[in-house]
PDB file of C-alpha atoms in Angstrom:
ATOM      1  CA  UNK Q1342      99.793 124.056 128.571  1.00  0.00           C
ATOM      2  CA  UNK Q1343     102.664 122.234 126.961  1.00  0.00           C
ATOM      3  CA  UNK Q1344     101.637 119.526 124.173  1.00  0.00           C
ATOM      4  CA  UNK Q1345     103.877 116.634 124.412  1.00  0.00           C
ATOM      5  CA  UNK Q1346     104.743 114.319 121.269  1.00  0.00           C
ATOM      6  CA  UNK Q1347     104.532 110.552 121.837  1.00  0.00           C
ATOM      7  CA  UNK Q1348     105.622 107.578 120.149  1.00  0.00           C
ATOM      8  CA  UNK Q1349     103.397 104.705 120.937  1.00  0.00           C
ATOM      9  CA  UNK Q1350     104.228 101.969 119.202  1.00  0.00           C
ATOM     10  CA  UNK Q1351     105.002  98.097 119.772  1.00  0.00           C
ATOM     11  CA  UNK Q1352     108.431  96.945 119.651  1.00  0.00           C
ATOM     12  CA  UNK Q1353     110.526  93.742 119.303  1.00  0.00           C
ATOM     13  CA  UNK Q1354     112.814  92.640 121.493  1.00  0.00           C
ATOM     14  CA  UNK Q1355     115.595  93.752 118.997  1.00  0.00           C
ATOM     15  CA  UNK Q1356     114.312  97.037 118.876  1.00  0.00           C
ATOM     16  CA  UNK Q1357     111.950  96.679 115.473  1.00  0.00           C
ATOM     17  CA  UNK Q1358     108.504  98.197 115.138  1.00  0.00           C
ATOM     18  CA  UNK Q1359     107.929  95.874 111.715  1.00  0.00           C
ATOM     19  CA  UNK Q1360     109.974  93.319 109.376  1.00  0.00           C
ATOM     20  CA  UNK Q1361     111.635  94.970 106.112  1.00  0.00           C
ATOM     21  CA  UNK Q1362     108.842  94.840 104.730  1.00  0.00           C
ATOM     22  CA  UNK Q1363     106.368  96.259 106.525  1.00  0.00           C
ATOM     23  CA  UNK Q1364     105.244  93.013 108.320  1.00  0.00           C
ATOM     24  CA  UNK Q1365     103.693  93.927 111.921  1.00  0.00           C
ATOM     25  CA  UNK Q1366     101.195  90.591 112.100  1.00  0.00           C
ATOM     26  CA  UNK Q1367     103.771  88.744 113.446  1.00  0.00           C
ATOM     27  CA  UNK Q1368     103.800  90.697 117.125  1.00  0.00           C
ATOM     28  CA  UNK Q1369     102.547  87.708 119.153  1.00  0.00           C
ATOM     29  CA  UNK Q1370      99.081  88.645 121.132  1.00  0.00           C
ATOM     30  CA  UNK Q1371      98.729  85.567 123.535  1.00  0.00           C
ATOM     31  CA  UNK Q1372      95.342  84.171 123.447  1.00  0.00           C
ATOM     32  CA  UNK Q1373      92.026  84.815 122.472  1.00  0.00           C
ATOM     33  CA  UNK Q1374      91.094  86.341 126.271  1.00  0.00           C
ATOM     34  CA  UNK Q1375      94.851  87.626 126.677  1.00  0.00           C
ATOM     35  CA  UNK Q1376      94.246  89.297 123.463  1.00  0.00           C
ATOM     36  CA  UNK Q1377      90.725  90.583 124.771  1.00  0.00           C
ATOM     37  CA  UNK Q1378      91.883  92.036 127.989  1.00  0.00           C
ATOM     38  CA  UNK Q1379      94.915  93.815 126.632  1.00  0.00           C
ATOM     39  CA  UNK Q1380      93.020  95.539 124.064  1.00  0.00           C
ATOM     40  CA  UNK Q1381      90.187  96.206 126.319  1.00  0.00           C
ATOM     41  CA  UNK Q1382      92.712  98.041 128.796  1.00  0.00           C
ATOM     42  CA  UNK Q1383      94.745  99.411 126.387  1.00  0.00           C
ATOM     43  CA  UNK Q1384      91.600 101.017 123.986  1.00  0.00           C
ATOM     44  CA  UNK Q1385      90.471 102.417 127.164  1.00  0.00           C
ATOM     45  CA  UNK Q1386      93.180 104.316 128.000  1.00  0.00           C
ATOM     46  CA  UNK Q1387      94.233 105.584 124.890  1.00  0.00           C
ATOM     47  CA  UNK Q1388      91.104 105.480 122.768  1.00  0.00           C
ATOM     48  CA  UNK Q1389      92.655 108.449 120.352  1.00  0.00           C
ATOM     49  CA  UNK Q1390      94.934 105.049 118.976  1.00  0.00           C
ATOM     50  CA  UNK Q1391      92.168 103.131 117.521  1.00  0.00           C
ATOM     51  CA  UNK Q1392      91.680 104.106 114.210  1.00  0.00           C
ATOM     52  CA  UNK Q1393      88.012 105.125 113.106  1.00  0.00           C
ATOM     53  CA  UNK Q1394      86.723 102.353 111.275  1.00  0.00           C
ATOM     54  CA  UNK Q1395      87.398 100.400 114.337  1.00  0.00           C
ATOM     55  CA  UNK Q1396      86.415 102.247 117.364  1.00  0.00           C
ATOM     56  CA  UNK Q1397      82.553 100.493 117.246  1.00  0.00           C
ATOM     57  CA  UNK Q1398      84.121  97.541 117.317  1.00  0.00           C
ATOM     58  CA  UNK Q1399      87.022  98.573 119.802  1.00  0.00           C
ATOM     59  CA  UNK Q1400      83.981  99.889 122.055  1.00  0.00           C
ATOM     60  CA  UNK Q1401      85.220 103.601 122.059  1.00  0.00           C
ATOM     61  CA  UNK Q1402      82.807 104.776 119.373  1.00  0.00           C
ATOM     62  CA  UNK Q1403      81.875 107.585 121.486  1.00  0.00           C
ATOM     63  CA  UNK Q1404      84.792 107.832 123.605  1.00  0.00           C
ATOM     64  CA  UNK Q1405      86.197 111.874 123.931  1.00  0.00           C
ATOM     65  CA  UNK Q1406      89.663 112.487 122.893  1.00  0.00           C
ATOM     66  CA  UNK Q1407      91.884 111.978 126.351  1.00  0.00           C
ATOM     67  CA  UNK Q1408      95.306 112.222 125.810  1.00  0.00           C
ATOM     68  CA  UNK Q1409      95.649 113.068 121.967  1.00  0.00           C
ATOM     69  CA  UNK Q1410      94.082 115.599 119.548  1.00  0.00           C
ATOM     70  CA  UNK Q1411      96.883 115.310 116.858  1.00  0.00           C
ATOM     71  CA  UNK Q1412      97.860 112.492 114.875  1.00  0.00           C
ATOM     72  CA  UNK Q1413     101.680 112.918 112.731  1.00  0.00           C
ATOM     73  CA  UNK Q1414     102.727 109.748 110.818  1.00  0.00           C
ATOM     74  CA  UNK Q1415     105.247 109.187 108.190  1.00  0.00           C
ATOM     75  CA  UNK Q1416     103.711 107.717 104.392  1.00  0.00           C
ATOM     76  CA  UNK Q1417     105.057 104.242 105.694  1.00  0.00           C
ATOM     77  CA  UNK Q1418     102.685 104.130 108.292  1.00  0.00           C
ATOM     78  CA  UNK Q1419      99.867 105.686 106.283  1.00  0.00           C
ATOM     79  CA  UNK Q1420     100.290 104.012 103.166  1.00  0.00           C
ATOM     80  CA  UNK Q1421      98.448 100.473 104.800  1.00  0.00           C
ATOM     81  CA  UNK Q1422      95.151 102.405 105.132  1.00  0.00           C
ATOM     82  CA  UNK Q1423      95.357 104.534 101.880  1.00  0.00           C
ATOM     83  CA  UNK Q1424      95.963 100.987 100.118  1.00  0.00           C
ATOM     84  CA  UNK Q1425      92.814  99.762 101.800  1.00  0.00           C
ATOM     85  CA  UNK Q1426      91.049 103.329 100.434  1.00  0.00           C
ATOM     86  CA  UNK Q1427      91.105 104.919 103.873  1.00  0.00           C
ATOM     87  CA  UNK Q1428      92.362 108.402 103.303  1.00  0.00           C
ATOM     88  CA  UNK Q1429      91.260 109.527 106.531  1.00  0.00           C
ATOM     89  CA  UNK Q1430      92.484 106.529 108.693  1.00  0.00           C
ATOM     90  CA  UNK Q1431      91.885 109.039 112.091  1.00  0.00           C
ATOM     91  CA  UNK Q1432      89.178 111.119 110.969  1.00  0.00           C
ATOM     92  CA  UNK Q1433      88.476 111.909 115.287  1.00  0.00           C
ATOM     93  CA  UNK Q1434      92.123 113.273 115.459  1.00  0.00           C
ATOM     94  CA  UNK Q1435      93.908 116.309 113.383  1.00  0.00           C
ATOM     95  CA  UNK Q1436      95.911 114.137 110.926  1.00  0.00           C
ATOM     96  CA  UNK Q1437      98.948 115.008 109.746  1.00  0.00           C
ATOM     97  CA  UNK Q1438     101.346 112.801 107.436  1.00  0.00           C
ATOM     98  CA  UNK Q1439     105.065 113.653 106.895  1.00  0.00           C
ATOM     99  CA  UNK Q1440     105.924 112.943 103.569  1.00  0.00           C
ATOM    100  CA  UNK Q1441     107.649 114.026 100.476  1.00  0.00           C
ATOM    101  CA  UNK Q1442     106.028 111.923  97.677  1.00  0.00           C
ATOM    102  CA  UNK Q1443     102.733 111.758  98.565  1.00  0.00           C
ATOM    103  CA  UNK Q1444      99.992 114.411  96.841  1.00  0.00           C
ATOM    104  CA  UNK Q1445      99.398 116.977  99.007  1.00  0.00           C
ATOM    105  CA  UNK Q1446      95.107 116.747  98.335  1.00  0.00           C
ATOM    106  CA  UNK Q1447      95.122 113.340  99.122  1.00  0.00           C
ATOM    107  CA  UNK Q1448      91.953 113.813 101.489  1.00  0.00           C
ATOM    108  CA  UNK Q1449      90.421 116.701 102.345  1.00  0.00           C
ATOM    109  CA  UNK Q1450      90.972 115.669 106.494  1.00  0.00           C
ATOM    110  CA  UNK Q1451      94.681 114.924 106.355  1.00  0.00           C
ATOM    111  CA  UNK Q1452      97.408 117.337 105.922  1.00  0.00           C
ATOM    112  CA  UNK Q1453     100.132 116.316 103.933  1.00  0.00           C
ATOM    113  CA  UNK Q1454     103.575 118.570 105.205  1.00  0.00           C
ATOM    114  CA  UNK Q1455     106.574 117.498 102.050  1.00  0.00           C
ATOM    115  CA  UNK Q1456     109.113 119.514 104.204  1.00  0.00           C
ATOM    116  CA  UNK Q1457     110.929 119.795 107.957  1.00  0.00           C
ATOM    117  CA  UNK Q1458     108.709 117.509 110.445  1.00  0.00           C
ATOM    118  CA  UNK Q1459     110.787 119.116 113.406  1.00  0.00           C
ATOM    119  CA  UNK Q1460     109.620 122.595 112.304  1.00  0.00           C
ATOM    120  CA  UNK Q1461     105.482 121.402 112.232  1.00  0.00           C
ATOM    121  CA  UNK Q1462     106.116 119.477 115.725  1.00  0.00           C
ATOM    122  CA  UNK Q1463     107.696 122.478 117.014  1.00  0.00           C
ATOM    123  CA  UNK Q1464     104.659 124.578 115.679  1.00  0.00           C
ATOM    124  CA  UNK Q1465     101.955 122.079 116.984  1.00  0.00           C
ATOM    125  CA  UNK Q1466     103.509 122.372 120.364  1.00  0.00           C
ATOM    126  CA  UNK Q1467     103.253 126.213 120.314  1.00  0.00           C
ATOM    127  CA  UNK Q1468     100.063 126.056 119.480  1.00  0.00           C
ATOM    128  CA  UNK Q1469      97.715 127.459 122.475  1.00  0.00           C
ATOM    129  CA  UNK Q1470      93.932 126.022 123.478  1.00  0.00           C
ATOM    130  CA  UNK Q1471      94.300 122.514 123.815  1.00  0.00           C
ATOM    131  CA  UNK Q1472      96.098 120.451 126.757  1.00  0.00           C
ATOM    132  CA  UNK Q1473      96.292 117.064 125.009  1.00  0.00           C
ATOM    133  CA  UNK Q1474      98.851 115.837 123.379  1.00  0.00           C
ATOM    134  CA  UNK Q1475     100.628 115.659 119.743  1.00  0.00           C
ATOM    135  CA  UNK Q1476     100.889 111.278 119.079  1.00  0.00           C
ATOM    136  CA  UNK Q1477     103.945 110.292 116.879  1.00  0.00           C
ATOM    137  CA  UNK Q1478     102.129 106.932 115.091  1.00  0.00           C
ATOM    138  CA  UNK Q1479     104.966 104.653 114.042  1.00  0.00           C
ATOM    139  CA  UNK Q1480     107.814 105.775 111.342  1.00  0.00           C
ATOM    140  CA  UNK Q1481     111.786 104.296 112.879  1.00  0.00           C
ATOM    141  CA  UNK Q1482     112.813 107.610 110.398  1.00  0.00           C
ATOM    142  CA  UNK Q1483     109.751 110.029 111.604  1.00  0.00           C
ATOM    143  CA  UNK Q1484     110.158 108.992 115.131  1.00  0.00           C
ATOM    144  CA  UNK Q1485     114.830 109.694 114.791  1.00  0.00           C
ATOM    145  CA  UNK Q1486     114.024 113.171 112.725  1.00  0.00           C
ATOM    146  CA  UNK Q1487     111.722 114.062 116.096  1.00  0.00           C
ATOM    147  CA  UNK Q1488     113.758 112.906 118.481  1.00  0.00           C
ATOM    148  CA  UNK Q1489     114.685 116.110 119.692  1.00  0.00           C
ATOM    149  CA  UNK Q1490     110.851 117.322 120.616  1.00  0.00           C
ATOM    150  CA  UNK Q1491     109.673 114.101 121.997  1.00  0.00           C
ATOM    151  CA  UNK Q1492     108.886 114.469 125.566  1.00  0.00           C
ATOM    152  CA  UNK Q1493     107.556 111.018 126.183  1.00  0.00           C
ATOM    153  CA  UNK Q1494     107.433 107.134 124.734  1.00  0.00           C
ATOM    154  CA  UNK Q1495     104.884 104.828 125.107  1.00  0.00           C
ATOM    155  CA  UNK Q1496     106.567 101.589 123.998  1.00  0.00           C
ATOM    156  CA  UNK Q1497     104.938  97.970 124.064  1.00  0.00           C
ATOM    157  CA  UNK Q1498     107.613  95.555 124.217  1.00  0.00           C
ATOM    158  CA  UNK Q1499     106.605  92.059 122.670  1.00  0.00           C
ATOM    159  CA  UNK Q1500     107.826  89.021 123.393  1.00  0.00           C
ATOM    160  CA  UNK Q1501     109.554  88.104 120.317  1.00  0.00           C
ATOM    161  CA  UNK Q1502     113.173  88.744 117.930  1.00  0.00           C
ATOM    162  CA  UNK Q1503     112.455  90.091 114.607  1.00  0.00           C
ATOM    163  CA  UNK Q1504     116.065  89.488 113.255  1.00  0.00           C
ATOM    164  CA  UNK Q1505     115.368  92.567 110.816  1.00  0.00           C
ATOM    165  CA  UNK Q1506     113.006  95.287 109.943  1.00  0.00           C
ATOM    166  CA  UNK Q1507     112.484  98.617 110.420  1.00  0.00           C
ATOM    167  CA  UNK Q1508     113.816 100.091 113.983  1.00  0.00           C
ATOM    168  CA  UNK Q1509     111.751 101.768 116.609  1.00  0.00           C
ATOM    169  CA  UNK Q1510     113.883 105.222 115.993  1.00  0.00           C
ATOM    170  CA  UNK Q1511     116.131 105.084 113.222  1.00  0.00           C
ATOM    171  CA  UNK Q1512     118.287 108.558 112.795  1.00  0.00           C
ATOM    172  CA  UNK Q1513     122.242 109.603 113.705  1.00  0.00           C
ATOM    173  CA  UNK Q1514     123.599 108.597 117.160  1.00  0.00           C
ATOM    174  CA  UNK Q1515     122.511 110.914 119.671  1.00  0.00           C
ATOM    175  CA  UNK Q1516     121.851 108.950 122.846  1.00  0.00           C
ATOM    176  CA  UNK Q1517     119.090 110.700 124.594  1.00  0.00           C
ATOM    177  CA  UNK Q1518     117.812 109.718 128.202  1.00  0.00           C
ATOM    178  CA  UNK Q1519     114.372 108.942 128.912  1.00  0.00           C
ATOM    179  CA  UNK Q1520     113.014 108.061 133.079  1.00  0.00           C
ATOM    180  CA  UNK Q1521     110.994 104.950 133.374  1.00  0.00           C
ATOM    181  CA  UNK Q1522     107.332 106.841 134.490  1.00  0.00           C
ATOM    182  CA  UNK Q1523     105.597 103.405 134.807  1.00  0.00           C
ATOM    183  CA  UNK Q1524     105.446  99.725 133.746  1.00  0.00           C
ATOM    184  CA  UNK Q1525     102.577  97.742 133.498  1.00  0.00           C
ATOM    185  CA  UNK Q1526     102.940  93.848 132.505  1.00  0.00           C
ATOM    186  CA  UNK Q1527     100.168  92.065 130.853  1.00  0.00           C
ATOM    187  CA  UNK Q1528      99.289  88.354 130.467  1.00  0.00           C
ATOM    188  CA  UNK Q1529     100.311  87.977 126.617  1.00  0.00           C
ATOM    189  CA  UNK Q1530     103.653  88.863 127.554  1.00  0.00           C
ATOM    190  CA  UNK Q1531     103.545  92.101 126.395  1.00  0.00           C
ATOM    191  CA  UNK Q1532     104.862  95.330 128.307  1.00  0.00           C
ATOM    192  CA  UNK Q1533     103.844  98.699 128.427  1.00  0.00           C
ATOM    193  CA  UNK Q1534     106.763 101.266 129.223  1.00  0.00           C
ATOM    194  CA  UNK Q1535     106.114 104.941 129.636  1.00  0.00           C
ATOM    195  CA  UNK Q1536     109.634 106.959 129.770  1.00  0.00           C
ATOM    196  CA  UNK Q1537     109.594 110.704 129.828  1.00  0.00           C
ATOM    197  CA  UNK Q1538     112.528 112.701 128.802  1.00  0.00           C
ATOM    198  CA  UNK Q1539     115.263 113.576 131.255  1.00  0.00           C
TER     199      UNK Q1539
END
């Protein structure tokens, strides 16, 4: 079976997935229930997205891997939770993080890959045995360098302008068509698109 790579990420209105510098706590959330229920519903259908120290409190401690097995991230995105001392920030998922400064034995669960990303997402979509899916976790540069072999996006669309920051996919101009699959609205204002590629 195929493995698809994602991109599941929340996005501004004006396209950013954080400020310039790295800001992401201003994505509004509504209020304390609106907050509840969307990230009740959303933890329960992609419970692979909640990163390990927080899956007992995200109540999917024990939940089984249902859409993704494979974790690739750019050091942006996992610099946060190495900062915090998390070296293993998805220690239920095959981590992999794309980057060419990082030390390559930073922890002993993630694989650090200082070269082509396109090449490794190509490989991890070759591989055989597994039928879930390969998750592309934030990175505006990761996210334009994979372009190509991303089969599907997962975007939540907040309800608020940035003004700057880093955008969603961030690469050369290559328009590339993706088919609205489904929209789902919630009560925060937030929206959750899935496109597949055309």
């Amino acid at each position: 079976m195929t493995v698809y790579s994602w991109s599941y990420v929340g996005v501004t209105l004006d396209g950013r997935i954080a400020g310039p510098g790295g800001e992401f706590d201003f994505f509004p959330q509504g209020d304390a229930q609106q907050a509840a229920a969307y990230s009740s519903w959303m933890n329960t259908l992609y419970p692979g997205t909640v990163p390990t120290a927080y899956r007992t409190a995200g109540g999917v401690a024990d939940a089984p891997a249902r859409r993704f097995d494979t974790v690739v991230m750019g050091h942006g995105t996992y610099r946060p939770a190495l900062e915090q001392g998390i070296g293993s920030p998805y220690a239920h998922l095959r981590q992999y993080v794309v980057s060419s400064t990082l030390e390559t034995d930073v922890d002993p669960a993630v694989t650090v890959v200082p070269g082509d990303p396109l090449a490794l997402v190509r490989d991890l979509k070759r591989e055989d045995g597994t039928d879930l899916d390969v998750w592309l976790c934030g990175g505006g540069r990761l996210a334009g360098a994979l372009l190509p072999e991303i089969d599907e996006l997962l975007f939540k669309s907040c309800p608020v302008v940035a003004g700057a920051g880093v955008p969603a996919v961030d690469g050369a101009f290559d328009p590339t068509v993706f088919d609205v699959a489904e929209r789902t609205a919630f009560a925060n204002g937030i929206t959750l698109t899935r496109l597949t590629r055309r």
